Every structure is written in structure tokens, then in C-alpha cells.
PDB file of C-alpha atoms in Angstrom:
ATOM      1  CA  MET A  17     -24.813  22.914   1.922  1.00 48.00           C
ATOM      2  CA  THR A  18     -24.538  19.697   1.511  1.00 56.00           C
ATOM      3  CA  ARG A  19     -22.479  17.115   2.656  1.00 64.00           C
ATOM      4  CA  ALA A  20     -19.698  15.389  -0.248  1.00 67.00           C
ATOM      5  CA  ARG A  21     -20.498  11.865  -0.229  1.00 77.00           C
ATOM      6  CA  MET A  22     -18.149   8.852  -0.049  1.00 84.00           C
ATOM      7  CA  PRO A  23     -16.810   7.218  -3.460  1.00 87.00           C
ATOM      8  CA  ARG A  24     -18.605   4.207  -4.530  1.00 88.00           C
ATOM      9  CA  PRO A  25     -15.514   1.341  -4.855  1.00 90.00           C
ATOM     10  CA  HIS A  26     -16.252   1.358  -8.873  1.00 89.00           C
ATOM     11  CA  GLU A  27     -15.318   5.187  -8.770  1.00 91.00           C
ATOM     12  CA  VAL A  28     -12.112   4.293  -6.721  1.00 90.00           C
ATOM     13  CA  ALA A  29     -11.200   1.832  -8.938  1.00 91.00           C
ATOM     14  CA  ALA A  30     -11.992   3.758 -12.299  1.00 92.00           C
ATOM     15  CA  ALA A  31      -9.807   6.752 -10.319  1.00 92.00           C
ATOM     16  CA  ARG A  32      -6.919   4.116 -10.191  1.00 92.00           C
ATOM     17  CA  ARG A  33      -7.167   3.679 -13.637  1.00 93.00           C
ATOM     18  CA  ASP A  34      -6.794   7.914 -14.529  1.00 94.00           C
ATOM     19  CA  PRO A  35      -3.996   9.328 -16.403  1.00 94.00           C
ATOM     20  CA  ARG A  36      -4.802  12.423 -14.406  1.00 94.00           C
ATOM     21  CA  LEU A  37      -4.010  10.515 -10.661  1.00 93.00           C
ATOM     22  CA  LEU A  38      -1.362   8.434 -12.939  1.00 92.00           C
ATOM     23  CA  ARG A  39       0.943  11.483 -13.781  1.00 92.00           C
ATOM     24  CA  ALA A  40       0.375  12.793 -10.284  1.00 92.00           C
ATOM     25  CA  LEU A  41       1.893   9.588  -8.486  1.00 91.00           C
ATOM     26  CA  SER A  42       5.183   9.922 -11.548  1.00 91.00           C
ATOM     27  CA  GLU A  43       5.325  14.075 -10.439  1.00 90.00           C
ATOM     28  CA  ARG A  44       4.584  13.800  -6.462  1.00 86.00           C
ATOM     29  CA  ARG A  45       7.415  16.081  -5.357  1.00 82.00           C
ATOM     30  CA  SER A  46       9.524  16.826  -8.625  1.00 82.00           C
ATOM     31  CA  ASP A  47       9.108  20.169  -8.864  1.00 79.00           C
ATOM     32  CA  GLU A  48       8.589  21.912  -6.208  1.00 84.00           C
ATOM     33  CA  ALA A  49       8.434  25.442  -7.674  1.00 88.00           C
ATOM     34  CA  TRP A  50       5.424  24.449 -10.036  1.00 90.00           C
ATOM     35  CA  ARG A  51       3.122  27.238  -8.395  1.00 90.00           C
ATOM     36  CA  THR A  52       5.276  29.834 -10.252  1.00 91.00           C
ATOM     37  CA  ARG A  53       4.802  28.151 -13.745  1.00 92.00           C
ATOM     38  CA  GLY A  54       0.868  26.850 -13.593  1.00 93.00           C
ATOM     39  CA  THR A  55      -1.433  28.799 -16.393  1.00 91.00           C
ATOM     40  CA  CYS A  56      -3.743  29.180 -13.585  1.00 91.00           C
ATOM     41  CA  GLN A  57      -0.883  32.615 -12.497  1.00 92.00           C
ATOM     42  CA  SER A  58      -2.357  34.349 -14.985  1.00 91.00           C
ATOM     43  CA  VAL A  59      -6.173  34.073 -14.612  1.00 92.00           C
ATOM     44  CA  ASP A  60      -8.530  35.426 -11.621  1.00 93.00           C
ATOM     45  CA  PRO A  61      -8.348  32.992  -8.869  1.00 92.00           C
ATOM     46  CA  GLU A  62     -11.912  33.404  -9.284  1.00 93.00           C
ATOM     47  CA  THR A  63     -12.847  30.920 -12.237  1.00 93.00           C
ATOM     48  CA  PHE A  64     -10.965  27.339 -10.290  1.00 94.00           C
ATOM     49  CA  PHE A  65     -13.601  27.804  -7.251  1.00 94.00           C
ATOM     50  CA  PRO A  66     -16.992  28.133  -8.885  1.00 93.00           C
ATOM     51  CA  ALA A  67     -20.165  28.171  -7.257  1.00 90.00           C
ATOM     52  CA  PRO A  68     -21.958  24.625  -6.391  1.00 84.00           C
ATOM     53  CA  ASN A  69     -24.480  25.207  -9.455  1.00 87.00           C
ATOM     54  CA  GLU A  70     -21.989  26.392 -11.800  1.00 91.00           C
ATOM     55  CA  PRO A  71     -19.924  24.639 -14.032  1.00 92.00           C
ATOM     56  CA  ALA A  72     -16.129  23.678 -13.426  1.00 93.00           C
ATOM     57  CA  ASP A  73     -15.616  23.300 -17.530  1.00 95.00           C
ATOM     58  CA  ALA A  74     -13.387  26.893 -18.053  1.00 94.00           C
ATOM     59  CA  ALA A  75     -11.171  25.755 -15.359  1.00 94.00           C
ATOM     60  CA  VAL A  76     -10.924  21.894 -16.045  1.00 95.00           C
ATOM     61  CA  SER A  77     -10.155  22.850 -19.957  1.00 94.00           C
ATOM     62  CA  LEU A  78      -7.334  25.503 -18.838  1.00 94.00           C
ATOM     63  CA  CYS A  79      -5.443  22.880 -16.995  1.00 94.00           C
ATOM     64  CA  ARG A  80      -5.596  20.630 -19.334  1.00 91.00           C
ATOM     65  CA  SER A  81      -3.248  22.393 -21.444  1.00 92.00           C
ATOM     66  CA  CYS A  82      -1.206  23.260 -18.198  1.00 93.00           C
ATOM     67  CA  ASP A  83       2.402  22.128 -18.305  1.00 93.00           C
ATOM     68  CA  VAL A  84       2.668  21.396 -14.219  1.00 94.00           C
ATOM     69  CA  GLN A  85      -0.951  19.561 -13.967  1.00 94.00           C
ATOM     70  CA  GLY A  86       0.306  16.247 -12.283  1.00 94.00           C
ATOM     71  CA  SER A  87       2.394  18.323  -9.531  1.00 94.00           C
ATOM     72  CA  CYS A  88      -0.596  20.414  -8.585  1.00 94.00           C
ATOM     73  CA  LEU A  89      -3.159  17.439  -8.512  1.00 95.00           C
ATOM     74  CA  ALA A  90      -0.629  15.562  -6.365  1.00 94.00           C
ATOM     75  CA  TRP A  91      -0.279  18.538  -3.748  1.00 92.00           C
ATOM     76  CA  ALA A  92      -4.068  19.046  -4.063  1.00 93.00           C
ATOM     77  CA  LEU A  93      -4.499  15.189  -3.357  1.00 93.00           C
ATOM     78  CA  ASP A  94      -1.468  15.340  -0.567  1.00 91.00           C
ATOM     79  CA  VAL A  95      -2.962  18.034   1.447  1.00 89.00           C
ATOM     80  CA  GLY A  96      -6.506  16.443   0.905  1.00 86.00           C
ATOM     81  CA  ASP A  97      -7.686  19.813  -1.214  1.00 77.00           C
ATOM     82  CA  CYS A  98     -11.738  19.265  -1.561  1.00 78.00           C
ATOM     83  CA  HIS A  99     -12.573  22.981  -3.227  1.00 89.00           C
ATOM     84  CA  GLY A 100     -12.234  24.174  -6.474  1.00 93.00           C
ATOM     85  CA  VAL A 101     -10.045  22.704  -9.280  1.00 95.00           C
ATOM     86  CA  TRP A 102      -6.597  21.250  -8.856  1.00 95.00           C
ATOM     87  CA  GLY A 103      -4.517  19.383 -11.513  1.00 94.00           C
ATOM     88  CA  GLY A 104      -7.661  19.341 -13.674  1.00 95.00           C
ATOM     89  CA  THR A 105      -9.815  17.646 -11.908  1.00 94.00           C
ATOM     90  CA  THR A 106     -13.150  18.740 -10.058  1.00 92.00           C
ATOM     91  CA  PRO A 107     -13.653  18.300  -6.178  1.00 90.00           C
ATOM     92  CA  ARG A 108     -16.038  15.059  -6.990  1.00 88.00           C
ATOM     93  CA  GLU A 109     -13.540  13.574  -8.975  1.00 91.00           C
ATOM     94  CA  ARG A 110     -10.721  13.664  -6.465  1.00 92.00           C
ATOM     95  CA  ARG A 111     -13.046  12.478  -3.553  1.00 91.00           C
ATOM     96  CA  ALA A 112     -12.710   9.214  -5.349  1.00 92.00           C
ATOM     97  CA  MET A 113      -8.135   9.609  -6.344  1.00 93.00           C
ATOM     98  CA  LEU A 114      -8.111  10.359  -2.666  1.00 92.00           C
ATOM     99  CA  VAL A 115      -9.125   7.678  -2.025  1.00 90.00           C
ATOM    100  CA  ALA A 116      -6.591   5.373  -4.157  1.00 89.00           C
ATOM    101  CA  TRP A 117      -3.825   8.086  -3.743  1.00 90.00           C
ATOM    102  CA  ARG A 118      -3.822   6.949   0.297  1.00 87.00           C
ATOM    103  CA  THR A 119      -3.577   3.522  -0.808  1.00 83.00           C
ATOM    104  CA  GLU A 120      -0.622   3.844  -3.651  1.00 82.00           C
ATOM    105  CA  VAL A 121       1.359   6.811  -1.322  1.00 80.00           C
ATOM    106  CA  ASP A 122       3.336   5.842   1.156  1.00 68.00           C
ATOM    107  CA  PRO A 123       3.690   8.765   3.802  1.00 61.00           C
ATOM    108  CA  ASP A 124       7.124  10.360   3.986  1.00 57.00           C
ATOM    109  CA  PRO A 125       8.356  10.509   7.369  1.00 51.00           C
ATOM    110  CA  ASP A 126      10.796  12.872   6.770  1.00 54.00           C
ATOM    111  CA  ALA A 127       7.804  15.525   5.952  1.00 50.00           C
ATOM    112  CA  ALA A 128       6.206  14.701   8.886  1.00 46.00           C
ATOM    113  CA  ASP A 129       9.601  15.447  11.059  1.00 45.00           C
ATOM    114  CA  GLU A 130       9.801  18.721   9.137  1.00 45.00           C
ATOM    115  CA  ALA A 131       6.498  19.449   9.411  1.00 47.00           C
ATOM    116  CA  GLY A 132       5.595  19.185  12.777  1.00 47.00           C
ATOM    117  CA  PRO A 133       2.456  18.283  14.217  1.00 48.00           C
ATOM    118  CA  PRO A 134      -0.633  18.363  12.010  1.00 50.00           C
ATOM    119  CA  VAL A 135      -2.050  21.872  11.826  1.00 50.00           C
ATOM    120  CA  ARG A 136      -5.050  20.782  13.822  1.00 48.00           C
ATOM    121  CA  ASP A 137      -2.839  20.028  16.558  1.00 53.00           C
ATOM    122  CA  ARG A 138      -0.685  22.920  16.739  1.00 49.00           C
ATOM    123  CA  LEU A 139      -4.212  24.555  16.775  1.00 49.00           C
ATOM    124  CA  LEU A 140      -5.871  23.065  19.952  1.00 50.00           C
ATOM    125  CA  THR A 141      -2.367  23.953  21.894  1.00 55.00           C
ATOM    126  CA  LEU A 142      -3.028  27.401  21.203  1.00 55.00           C
ATOM    127  CA  VAL A 143      -7.239  27.455  22.821  1.00 52.00           C
ATOM    128  CA  PRO A 144      -7.004  27.700  26.600  1.00 57.00           C
ATOM    129  CA  SER A 145      -8.734  24.892  28.396  1.00 55.00           C
ATOM    130  CA  ASN A 146     -11.212  25.495  30.699  1.00 56.00           C
ATOM    131  CA  ARG A 147     -10.045  22.638  33.661  1.00 50.00           C
TER     132      ARG A 147
END
């Protein structure tokens, strides 16, 4: 398994102009029930998680026809999901978009209060210490 590289500055600049990212920014938090209306609901989930050496063309083309593409991509960028196809983007495309996303989107302080501490911190409280 190889580590994902950081996107180059020209890739981030291109991501900032990408219409899919602009749509995700405009549809962020506008539709909380987007998952129920996604085209992916009627397709095998494996389609959206191809092996590293397989093309993601089938999943990307399905996403292009989906009405909730922007909300889906916004969710993936909010949570930092780096696997599979979300909102018509591959993991490589999303890595560059994620850098642009983090500079464009202010964290929602209300959402942080509701969610509590990050998942990693909550999981660490469950691990017994050896001290």
C-alpha cells in the first residue's frame, strides 16, 4: 500500500475553480436527507470503492447524473473521507479539494458542540492506561 501524496499547489489552485467543489460549497448543510435520494442507493456499493488498480469511471459517471452530488461531496470533504468515489470525485481529486475546502469553510462551532470531542479522542478514553 502506498501513501497518498500531498497535492501540489497547481492542483489545489485547479480544485478551487472546480465546479464540483463550488457546488459542494453552495450546498453544504442545505440538505440533511441527501443520502436517501442518491443514485447510489440502487447500485452495489462495491461500484463506488474500486480496487486501487481499477478505474472508477463507472462510479463517477453514475455520480454525474445524481441530484445530490454537491451535498455528497460536501459531506466527504467535511469528514475528510479519502476512500471511494463521493460526489463524482476520486480520492486523488478530493485530496486537492480538501486543501481548498479547509481554507474556504469555517468550522461550524455549533456542530462541534453537538458532536462532542473528535472520534479519536473519544476512542482513546476507552483504552485502559498502563500507568
